[in-house]
CSV table of C-alpha atoms in Angstrom, one decimal:
chain,number,residue,atom,x,y,z
C,828,ASP,CA,42.1,16.0,-0.8
C,829,THR,CA,41.8,16.7,2.9
C,830,LEU,CA,43.6,19.4,5.0
C,831,VAL,CA,44.0,18.0,8.5
C,832,PHE,CA,46.4,20.4,10.2
C,833,ALA,CA,48.1,23.8,9.7
C,834,ARG,CA,51.2,25.3,11.2
C,835,ARG,CA,50.4,27.8,13.9
C,836,ASP,CA,53.2,30.3,13.0
C,837,ILE,CA,51.9,31.8,9.8
C,838,GLN,CA,49.5,34.7,9.2
C,839,THR,CA,48.0,33.8,5.8
C,840,ALA,CA,46.6,30.4,4.9
C,841,PHE,CA,46.5,29.5,1.2
C,842,ILE,CA,44.1,26.6,0.3
C,843,PRO,CA,45.3,24.8,-2.8
C,844,SER,CA,43.0,23.7,-5.6
C,845,PHE,CA,43.2,20.0,-4.8
C,846,ILE,CA,41.8,20.4,-1.3
C,847,LYS,CA,38.1,19.4,-1.0
C,848,ILE,CA,37.7,19.1,2.7
C,849,ILE,CA,39.1,21.3,5.5
C,850,GLY,CA,39.1,18.8,8.4
C,851,PRO,CA,37.9,19.4,12.0
C,852,TYR,CA,40.0,21.8,14.1
C,853,SER,CA,42.5,22.4,11.2
C,854,PHE,CA,42.9,26.1,12.1
C,855,ASN,CA,41.3,26.1,15.5
C,856,HIS,CA,42.7,28.7,17.9
C,857,TRP,CA,45.2,29.9,15.4
C,858,VAL,CA,45.8,33.3,17.0
C,859,LEU,CA,48.2,34.6,14.3
C,860,LEU,CA,45.9,33.9,11.4
C,861,THR,CA,44.7,37.1,9.7
C,862,LYS,CA,43.8,36.0,6.1
C,863,VAL,CA,42.5,32.9,4.2
C,864,GLU,CA,43.1,32.7,0.5
C,865,TYR,CA,42.0,30.1,-2.1
C,866,SER,CA,43.3,28.9,-5.4
C,867,SER,CA,41.4,30.5,-8.4
C,868,ASN,CA,40.1,27.0,-9.4
C,869,CYS,CA,39.1,26.1,-5.8
C,870,LYS,CA,37.4,22.8,-5.3
C,871,LEU,CA,36.7,23.0,-1.6
C,872,GLU,CA,33.4,21.4,-0.7
C,873,ILE,CA,33.3,20.9,3.1
C,874,ILE,CA,34.6,23.1,5.9
C,875,GLY,CA,34.7,20.8,9.0
C,876,GLU,CA,33.7,21.0,12.6
C,877,ASP,CA,35.6,23.8,14.5
C,878,ALA,CA,37.9,24.2,11.5
C,879,PHE,CA,38.2,28.0,12.0
C,880,SER,CA,36.8,28.4,15.5
C,881,ASP,CA,38.4,30.8,18.0
C,882,ILE,CA,40.6,32.7,15.6
C,883,SER,CA,41.1,36.4,15.2
C,884,ILE,CA,40.3,36.8,11.6
C,885,GLU,CA,38.1,39.8,10.6
C,886,SER,CA,36.8,38.7,7.2
C,887,ILE,CA,36.5,35.5,5.2
C,888,LYS,CA,35.1,34.5,1.8
C,889,ILE,CA,33.4,31.2,1.4
C,890,PRO,CA,34.3,29.7,-2.1
C,891,ALA,CA,31.3,29.1,-4.4
C,892,SER,CA,32.2,25.4,-4.5
C,893,VAL,CA,31.5,24.9,-0.7
C,894,THR,CA,28.4,22.8,0.0
C,895,THR,CA,28.7,22.3,3.7
C,896,ILE,CA,29.7,24.4,6.7
C,897,GLU,CA,29.8,22.0,9.7
C,898,ARG,CA,29.2,22.4,13.4
C,899,CYS,CA,31.0,25.3,15.2
C,900,THR,CA,33.1,26.0,12.1
C,901,PHE,CA,33.4,29.8,12.8
C,902,SER,CA,32.4,29.8,16.4
C,903,VAL,CA,34.0,32.2,18.9
C,904,CYS,CA,35.5,34.3,16.1
C,905,GLU,CA,34.7,37.5,17.9
C,906,SER,CA,36.6,39.7,15.4
C,907,LEU,CA,34.8,38.2,12.4
C,908,LYS,CA,32.7,40.9,10.8
C,909,GLU,CA,32.6,40.1,7.1
C,910,PHE,CA,31.3,36.7,6.1
C,911,GLU,CA,31.1,36.7,2.3
C,912,ILE,CA,29.0,34.1,0.5
C,913,PRO,CA,29.0,34.6,-3.3
C,914,GLU,CA,25.7,34.8,-5.3
C,915,ASN,CA,26.7,31.7,-7.3
C,916,SER,CA,27.3,29.7,-4.1
C,917,ASN,CA,26.6,25.9,-4.0
C,918,LEU,CA,26.1,26.0,-0.2
C,919,LEU,CA,23.4,23.6,1.1
C,920,SER,CA,23.9,23.6,4.8
C,921,ILE,CA,25.1,25.7,7.8
C,922,GLY,CA,25.8,23.6,10.9
C,923,GLU,CA,24.9,23.8,14.5
C,924,CYS,CA,26.6,26.8,16.2
C,925,ALA,CA,28.5,27.5,13.0
C,926,LEU,CA,28.6,31.3,13.6
C,927,MET,CA,28.2,31.3,17.4
C,928,ASP,CA,29.8,34.4,19.0
C,929,ALA,CA,30.9,35.8,15.6
C,930,SER,CA,30.5,39.5,15.0
C,931,ILE,CA,29.1,39.3,11.5
C,932,GLU,CA,26.8,42.2,10.5
C,933,SER,CA,25.3,40.8,7.3
C,934,LEU,CA,24.6,37.4,5.6
C,935,LEU,CA,23.5,36.3,2.1
C,936,ILE,CA,21.3,33.2,1.8
C,937,PRO,CA,22.1,31.8,-1.6
C,938,SER,CA,19.8,30.0,-4.0
C,939,LYS,CA,20.7,26.4,-2.9
C,940,LEU,CA,20.9,26.8,0.8
C,941,LYS,CA,18.3,24.5,2.4
C,942,THR,CA,19.4,23.8,6.0
C,943,PHE,CA,20.2,25.8,9.1
C,944,LYS,CA,21.0,23.5,12.0
C,945,ASP,CA,20.0,24.4,15.5
C,946,ARG,CA,21.7,27.4,17.1
C,947,TRP,CA,23.6,28.3,13.9
C,948,CYS,CA,23.2,32.0,14.9
C,949,HIS,CA,23.7,31.8,18.7
C,950,PHE,CA,25.0,35.1,20.1
C,951,THR,CA,25.3,36.8,16.7
C,952,SER,CA,24.3,40.1,18.3
C,953,TYR,CA,25.5,42.2,15.4
C,954,LEU,CA,23.7,40.4,12.7
C,955,LYS,CA,21.1,42.8,11.4
C,956,ASN,CA,21.0,42.5,7.7
C,957,ILE,CA,20.1,39.3,5.8
C,958,SER,CA,19.4,39.1,2.1
C,959,ILE,CA,18.1,36.1,0.2
C,960,MET,CA,18.6,35.2,-3.5
C,961,GLU,CA,15.2,35.5,-5.3
C,962,ASP,CA,15.4,31.9,-6.6
C,963,ASN,CA,15.7,30.4,-3.1
C,964,LYS,CA,12.2,28.9,-2.7
C,965,LEU,CA,12.6,27.9,1.0
C,966,PHE,CA,13.3,31.2,2.7
C,967,LYS,CA,12.2,34.8,2.3
C,968,ILE,CA,12.3,38.1,4.2
C,969,TYR,CA,9.2,39.1,6.0
C,970,ASP,CA,9.4,42.4,7.9
C,971,ARG,CA,12.6,42.0,10.1
C,972,PHE,CA,12.4,38.2,10.0
C,973,VAL,CA,13.7,35.4,7.9
C,974,ILE,CA,10.9,32.9,7.5
C,975,GLY,CA,11.0,29.4,5.9
C,976,LYS,CA,9.2,26.3,4.8
C,977,SER,CA,9.3,23.0,6.7
C,978,ASP,CA,8.9,21.2,3.4
C,979,GLU,CA,10.1,22.5,0.1
C,980,ASN,CA,7.0,21.1,-1.6
C,981,GLN,CA,4.5,23.1,0.4
C,982,GLU,CA,3.4,26.5,-0.6
C,983,ASN,CA,3.1,28.2,2.9
C,984,PHE,CA,5.9,29.5,5.0
C,985,ASP,CA,5.4,28.1,8.5
C,986,PHE,CA,8.5,28.8,10.6
C,987,LEU,CA,10.4,31.9,11.8
C,988,LEU,CA,14.1,31.3,11.5
C,989,PHE,CA,15.7,34.5,12.5
C,990,ALA,CA,15.0,38.1,13.6
C,991,ALA,CA,17.3,41.0,13.0
C,992,ARG,CA,19.3,41.5,16.2
C,993,ASP,CA,18.3,45.2,16.6
C,994,ILE,CA,14.5,44.5,16.6
C,995,LYS,CA,12.6,46.3,19.3
C,996,ILE,CA,9.0,45.0,18.8
C,997,ALA,CA,8.2,41.7,17.2
C,998,TYR,CA,4.8,41.2,15.5
C,999,ILE,CA,4.5,37.4,14.8
C,1000,PRO,CA,2.3,36.7,11.8
C,1001,ASN,CA,-0.5,34.2,12.3
C,1002,PHE,CA,0.8,31.7,9.8
C,1003,ILE,CA,3.9,31.0,11.8
C,1004,GLU,CA,3.7,27.5,13.5
C,1005,ILE,CA,7.3,27.2,14.8
C,1006,ILE,CA,9.7,29.7,16.2
C,1007,LYS,CA,13.1,28.1,15.6
C,1008,SER,CA,15.9,27.8,18.1
C,1009,ASP,CA,17.8,31.1,18.7
C,1010,ALA,CA,15.4,33.0,16.4
C,1011,PHE,CA,15.5,36.0,18.8
C,1012,ASN,CA,18.6,35.0,20.9
C,1013,ASP,CA,20.5,38.0,22.2
C,1014,CYS,CA,18.1,40.6,20.8
C,1015,ASN,CA,18.9,42.9,23.6
C,1016,GLU,CA,16.6,45.7,22.5
C,1017,LEU,CA,13.6,43.5,22.1
C,1018,HIS,CA,11.0,44.4,24.7
C,1019,SER,CA,7.7,43.4,23.3
C,1020,VAL,CA,6.4,40.3,21.4
C,1021,GLU,CA,2.9,40.3,19.9
C,1022,PHE,CA,1.0,37.6,18.1
C,1023,GLU,CA,-1.4,38.3,15.3
C,1024,ASP,CA,-5.0,37.2,15.9
C,1025,GLU,CA,-5.8,33.5,15.1
C,1026,SER,CA,-2.1,32.5,15.5
C,1027,LYS,CA,-1.2,29.0,14.5
C,1028,LEU,CA,1.9,28.9,16.7
C,1029,ARG,CA,2.5,25.4,18.0
C,1030,ILE,CA,6.2,25.2,19.0
C,1031,ILE,CA,8.8,27.5,20.5
C,1032,GLU,CA,12.2,25.8,20.2
C,1033,LYS,CA,15.1,25.9,22.6
C,1034,GLU,CA,16.6,29.3,23.4
C,1035,ALA,CA,14.3,31.0,20.9
C,1036,PHE,CA,13.9,34.1,23.1
C,1037,SER,CA,17.0,33.6,25.3
C,1038,PHE,CA,18.9,36.7,26.4
C,1039,THR,CA,16.3,39.2,25.2
C,1040,GLY,CA,14.8,42.2,27.0
C,1041,ILE,CA,11.2,41.2,26.8
C,1042,VAL,CA,9.0,42.3,29.7
C,1043,ASP,CA,5.9,40.3,29.0
C,1044,ILE,CA,4.5,37.9,26.5
C,1045,TYR,CA,1.0,36.5,26.0
C,1046,LEU,CA,1.2,33.1,24.4
C,1047,PRO,CA,-1.3,31.9,21.7
C,1048,LYS,CA,-3.9,29.3,22.7
C,1049,HIS,CA,-2.7,26.7,20.1
C,1050,LEU,CA,0.8,26.6,21.5
C,1051,LYS,CA,1.7,23.0,22.6
C,1052,GLN,CA,5.4,23.0,23.2
C,1053,ILE,CA,8.0,25.3,24.7
C,1054,ASP,CA,11.5,23.7,24.5
C,1055,TYR,CA,14.4,23.8,26.9
C,1056,GLN,CA,15.6,27.3,27.9
C,1057,ALA,CA,13.4,29.0,25.4
C,1058,PHE,CA,13.3,32.0,27.7
C,1059,ARG,CA,16.7,31.6,29.4
C,1060,ARG,CA,18.1,34.8,31.0
C,1061,CYS,CA,15.2,36.9,30.1
C,1062,ASP,CA,15.9,38.9,33.2
C,1063,ASP,CA,13.2,41.5,32.6
C,1064,LEU,CA,10.4,39.1,31.9
C,1065,LEU,CA,7.6,39.6,34.4
C,1066,ASN,CA,4.5,38.1,32.9
C,1067,VAL,CA,3.9,35.1,30.7
């Protein structure tokens, strides 16, 4: 039930119905690969670490049966623009750096998706449009942001997960307590960040504002923690 290796001399990969796991590095650096197809009764559940990293594919569909996308699965897929997740997806988790350096432009967060691991969206500079299924209770769209709940049993949304990569001015609402890792990473046009009065912000996670164009930022008084490289390569930043 596990695919562990693929020949490097074919252009189309067909995943048979009995495969439940695509193992780590199965298609890694497969320069000739242009298409991935699945059996109509696909039972694939897990796409492993670096399984499709560093390939030249331009689009890929994630079967509805998939529950887990692991670490760096589609990283350094610089030609990957279309990343299709169906509305009836069973996807639960997207791993660390899973889409790093991909050129995807839009993303659907399906109903069951609960977990985005750190740096899942590192250097996704073209990702500007995210939609969320209405029955997903953990995430929602707020202005140009995706915000989420730290606990699915709580009522309030308390963290900022992601900002559209073409954002120019960010107004952070006062109920946000955590800005997650890479939330604003590579937002090249971002030049101003403002916090609503009575901000509850406590934590800015690693690389949250890295590689942005911000010039100055005035941090809220309740802020307790700024993680490693939260403002890395903010070359225009003059005042904090």
